[in-house]
PDB file of C-alpha atoms and ligand atoms in Angstrom:
ATOM      1  CA  UNK A 683       0.000   0.000   0.000  1.00 94.00           C
ATOM      2  CA  UNK A 684       1.181   3.516  -0.718  1.00 96.00           C
ATOM      3  CA  UNK A 685      -0.188   7.042  -0.657  1.00 96.00           C
ATOM      4  CA  UNK A 686      -0.765   9.045  -3.813  1.00 95.00           C
ATOM      5  CA  UNK A 687      -0.114  12.776  -4.163  1.00 93.00           C
ATOM      6  CA  UNK A 688      -3.479  13.611  -2.605  1.00 95.00           C
ATOM      7  CA  UNK A 689      -2.675  11.434   0.391  1.00 97.00           C
ATOM      8  CA  UNK A 690      -5.090   8.654  -0.580  1.00 96.00           C
ATOM      9  CA  UNK A 691      -4.132   5.042  -0.005  1.00 97.00           C
ATOM     10  CA  UNK A 692      -3.561   2.950  -3.131  1.00 98.00           C
ATOM     11  CA  UNK A 693      -2.862  -0.735  -3.618  1.00 98.00           C
ATOM     12  CA  UNK A 694      -0.277  -2.728  -5.505  1.00 98.00           C
ATOM     13  CA  UNK A 695      -2.403  -5.329  -7.249  1.00 98.00           C
ATOM     14  CA  UNK A 696      -1.498  -8.318  -9.424  1.00 98.00           C
ATOM     15  CA  UNK A 697      -3.812 -10.025 -11.893  1.00 98.00           C
ATOM     16  CA  UNK A 698      -3.177 -13.496 -13.212  1.00 98.00           C
ATOM     17  CA  UNK A 699      -3.582 -13.543 -16.990  1.00 98.00           C
ATOM     18  CA  UNK A 700      -5.099 -16.813 -18.273  1.00 98.00           C
ATOM     19  CA  UNK A 701      -8.728 -17.246 -17.168  1.00 98.00           C
ATOM     20  CA  UNK A 702      -8.469 -14.126 -15.000  1.00 98.00           C
ATOM     21  CA  UNK A 703      -7.529 -10.934 -16.850  1.00 98.00           C
ATOM     22  CA  UNK A 704      -8.858 -12.564 -20.028  1.00 98.00           C
ATOM     23  CA  UNK A 705     -12.334 -12.250 -18.459  1.00 98.00           C
ATOM     24  CA  UNK A 706     -13.829  -8.947 -19.555  1.00 98.00           C
ATOM     25  CA  UNK A 707     -15.256  -8.162 -16.105  1.00 98.00           C
ATOM     26  CA  UNK A 708     -11.795  -8.408 -14.579  1.00 98.00           C
ATOM     27  CA  UNK A 709     -10.195  -6.559 -17.460  1.00 98.00           C
ATOM     28  CA  UNK A 710     -12.604  -3.691 -16.801  1.00 98.00           C
ATOM     29  CA  UNK A 711     -11.809  -3.874 -13.086  1.00 98.00           C
ATOM     30  CA  UNK A 712      -8.086  -3.621 -13.848  1.00 98.00           C
ATOM     31  CA  UNK A 713      -8.775  -0.624 -16.058  1.00 98.00           C
ATOM     32  CA  UNK A 714     -10.781   1.040 -13.338  1.00 98.00           C
ATOM     33  CA  UNK A 715      -8.106   0.412 -10.686  1.00 98.00           C
ATOM     34  CA  UNK A 716      -5.425   1.888 -12.962  1.00 98.00           C
ATOM     35  CA  UNK A 717      -7.653   4.864 -13.668  1.00 97.00           C
ATOM     36  CA  UNK A 718      -7.988   5.406  -9.906  1.00 96.00           C
ATOM     37  CA  UNK A 719      -4.221   5.385  -9.374  1.00 96.00           C
ATOM     38  CA  UNK A 720      -3.644   1.856  -8.099  1.00 98.00           C
ATOM     39  CA  UNK A 721      -0.443   0.093  -9.145  1.00 98.00           C
ATOM     40  CA  UNK A 722      -1.641  -2.778 -11.334  1.00 98.00           C
ATOM     41  CA  UNK A 723       0.588  -5.606 -12.619  1.00 98.00           C
ATOM     42  CA  UNK A 724       0.145  -8.856 -14.520  1.00 98.00           C
ATOM     43  CA  UNK A 725       1.643 -11.947 -12.889  1.00 98.00           C
ATOM     44  CA  UNK A 726       1.560 -15.104 -14.966  1.00 98.00           C
ATOM     45  CA  UNK A 727       3.222 -18.513 -14.833  1.00 98.00           C
ATOM     46  CA  UNK A 728       3.772 -18.182 -18.556  1.00 97.00           C
ATOM     47  CA  UNK A 729       7.301 -18.031 -19.928  1.00 97.00           C
ATOM     48  CA  UNK A 730       8.361 -14.702 -21.432  1.00 96.00           C
ATOM     49  CA  UNK A 731       9.750 -14.668 -24.954  1.00 94.00           C
ATOM     50  CA  UNK A 732      13.189 -13.833 -23.524  1.00 93.00           C
ATOM     51  CA  UNK A 733      13.035 -16.736 -21.049  1.00 95.00           C
ATOM     52  CA  UNK A 734      11.840 -19.013 -23.874  1.00 94.00           C
ATOM     53  CA  UNK A 735      14.770 -18.057 -26.097  1.00 94.00           C
ATOM     54  CA  UNK A 736      17.159 -18.796 -23.241  1.00 93.00           C
ATOM     55  CA  UNK A 737      15.552 -22.212 -22.680  1.00 94.00           C
ATOM     56  CA  UNK A 738      15.807 -23.000 -26.402  1.00 95.00           C
ATOM     57  CA  UNK A 739      19.435 -21.966 -26.481  1.00 94.00           C
ATOM     58  CA  UNK A 740      20.257 -24.102 -23.445  1.00 95.00           C
ATOM     59  CA  UNK A 741      18.409 -27.122 -24.816  1.00 94.00           C
ATOM     60  CA  UNK A 742      19.631 -26.604 -28.348  1.00 95.00           C
ATOM     61  CA  UNK A 743      16.122 -26.236 -29.796  1.00 93.00           C
ATOM     62  CA  UNK A 744      14.963 -24.153 -32.727  1.00 93.00           C
ATOM     63  CA  UNK A 745      12.852 -21.319 -31.262  1.00 92.00           C
ATOM     64  CA  UNK A 746       9.404 -20.390 -32.618  1.00 90.00           C
ATOM     65  CA  UNK A 747       8.711 -16.954 -31.203  1.00 86.00           C
ATOM     66  CA  UNK A 748       6.045 -15.803 -33.642  1.00 89.00           C
ATOM     67  CA  UNK A 749       2.739 -15.135 -31.913  1.00 92.00           C
ATOM     68  CA  UNK A 750       4.057 -16.121 -28.464  1.00 94.00           C
ATOM     69  CA  UNK A 751       2.330 -14.146 -25.702  1.00 97.00           C
ATOM     70  CA  UNK A 752       0.743 -11.935 -28.347  1.00 97.00           C
ATOM     71  CA  UNK A 753      -2.620 -11.889 -26.517  1.00 97.00           C
ATOM     72  CA  UNK A 754      -1.062 -11.004 -23.173  1.00 98.00           C
ATOM     73  CA  UNK A 755       1.207  -8.300 -24.601  1.00 97.00           C
ATOM     74  CA  UNK A 756      -1.689  -6.758 -26.507  1.00 98.00           C
ATOM     75  CA  UNK A 757      -3.848  -6.583 -23.366  1.00 98.00           C
ATOM     76  CA  UNK A 758      -0.959  -5.198 -21.299  1.00 98.00           C
ATOM     77  CA  UNK A 759      -0.445  -2.520 -23.920  1.00 98.00           C
ATOM     78  CA  UNK A 760      -4.126  -1.608 -23.871  1.00 98.00           C
ATOM     79  CA  UNK A 761      -3.910  -1.182 -20.100  1.00 98.00           C
ATOM     80  CA  UNK A 762      -0.618   0.725 -20.422  1.00 98.00           C
ATOM     81  CA  UNK A 763       1.247  -1.726 -18.179  1.00 98.00           C
ATOM     82  CA  UNK A 764       3.688  -3.344 -20.634  1.00 97.00           C
ATOM     83  CA  UNK A 765       6.496  -2.663 -18.148  1.00 97.00           C
ATOM     84  CA  UNK A 766       4.599  -4.340 -15.304  1.00 98.00           C
ATOM     85  CA  UNK A 767       4.487  -8.004 -16.320  1.00 98.00           C
ATOM     86  CA  UNK A 768       5.984 -10.741 -14.174  1.00 98.00           C
ATOM     87  CA  UNK A 769       6.541 -14.062 -15.954  1.00 98.00           C
ATOM     88  CA  UNK A 770       7.207 -16.673 -13.269  1.00 98.00           C
ATOM     89  CA  UNK A 771       8.225 -19.207 -15.934  1.00 97.00           C
ATOM     90  CA  UNK A 772       6.313 -22.087 -14.353  1.00 97.00           C
ATOM     91  CA  UNK A 773       7.103 -21.174 -10.739  1.00 96.00           C
ATOM     92  CA  UNK A 774       4.387 -20.597  -8.156  1.00 96.00           C
ATOM     93  CA  UNK A 775       3.531 -17.024  -7.322  1.00 98.00           C
ATOM     94  CA  UNK A 776       4.029 -16.724  -3.547  1.00 98.00           C
ATOM     95  CA  UNK A 777       7.699 -15.779  -3.682  1.00 98.00           C
ATOM     96  CA  UNK A 778       7.087 -13.166  -6.390  1.00 98.00           C
ATOM     97  CA  UNK A 779       4.086 -11.832  -4.465  1.00 98.00           C
ATOM     98  CA  UNK A 780       6.259 -11.320  -1.390  1.00 98.00           C
ATOM     99  CA  UNK A 781       9.327 -10.029  -3.205  1.00 98.00           C
ATOM    100  CA  UNK A 782       7.292  -7.389  -5.063  1.00 98.00           C
ATOM    101  CA  UNK A 783       5.247  -6.581  -1.932  1.00 98.00           C
ATOM    102  CA  UNK A 784       1.846  -6.900  -3.551  1.00 98.00           C
ATOM    103  CA  UNK A 785      -1.265  -6.155  -1.506  1.00 98.00           C
ATOM    104  CA  UNK A 786      -3.368  -8.661  -3.388  1.00 97.00           C
ATOM    105  CA  UNK A 787      -3.509 -11.101  -6.269  1.00 98.00           C
ATOM    106  CA  UNK A 788      -6.540 -12.052  -8.342  1.00 98.00           C
ATOM    107  CA  UNK A 789      -6.161 -15.593  -9.693  1.00 98.00           C
ATOM    108  CA  UNK A 790      -8.373 -18.449 -10.885  1.00 98.00           C
ATOM    109  CA  UNK A 791      -6.058 -21.056  -9.340  1.00 97.00           C
ATOM    110  CA  UNK A 792      -6.572 -21.587  -5.608  1.00 97.00           C
ATOM    111  CA  UNK A 793      -4.389 -24.624  -4.924  1.00 96.00           C
ATOM    112  CA  UNK A 794      -1.322 -23.375  -6.687  1.00 96.00           C
ATOM    113  CA  UNK A 795      -1.503 -19.633  -6.028  1.00 97.00           C
ATOM    114  CA  UNK A 796      -4.165 -17.968  -3.865  1.00 98.00           C
ATOM    115  CA  UNK A 797      -4.215 -20.506  -0.997  1.00 98.00           C
ATOM    116  CA  UNK A 798      -0.446 -20.421  -0.367  1.00 98.00           C
ATOM    117  CA  UNK A 799      -0.533 -16.598  -0.489  1.00 98.00           C
ATOM    118  CA  UNK A 800      -3.384 -16.457   2.063  1.00 98.00           C
ATOM    119  CA  UNK A 801      -1.607 -18.984   4.267  1.00 98.00           C
ATOM    120  CA  UNK A 802       1.477 -16.733   4.236  1.00 98.00           C
ATOM    121  CA  UNK A 803      -0.593 -13.717   5.361  1.00 98.00           C
ATOM    122  CA  UNK A 804      -1.198 -12.157   1.949  1.00 98.00           C
ATOM    123  CA  UNK A 805      -4.457 -11.663   0.100  1.00 98.00           C
ATOM    124  CA  UNK A 806      -5.095 -14.023  -2.767  1.00 98.00           C
ATOM    125  CA  UNK A 807      -8.526 -13.611  -4.285  1.00 98.00           C
ATOM    126  CA  UNK A 808      -9.690 -16.794  -5.952  1.00 98.00           C
ATOM    127  CA  UNK A 809     -12.179 -16.143  -8.750  1.00 94.00           C
TER     128      UNK A 809
HETATM  129 MG1   MG B1216      -5.000 -18.544 -14.579  1.00 87.04          MG
END
């Protein structure tokens, strides 16, 4: 939580992407939060294109980057948060949640993400 220039409290909020921010209701919520000065991020277990290229290089595979994460990057651009995307590359989100000091995470996965965050004292909203 932080205070804006008017002294109002604002949140640092993360949205999962697949089956969360892809839902129009939640996309509109993210838009609204951004509009009201909250610090909104995308946190996904997807692999970024950079991470993917590194994996390919390490495993000696021919990369196919075309179209990768196109949907996510397009939505992030529409929200104006292209610089606020965390790709956990298959890792669970608790550590990233804590490291980035989020106030809450919206996610459709309870077992893997929101439950461990709640158990650690954070706020994971399962929807
Ligand atoms: Mg999801």
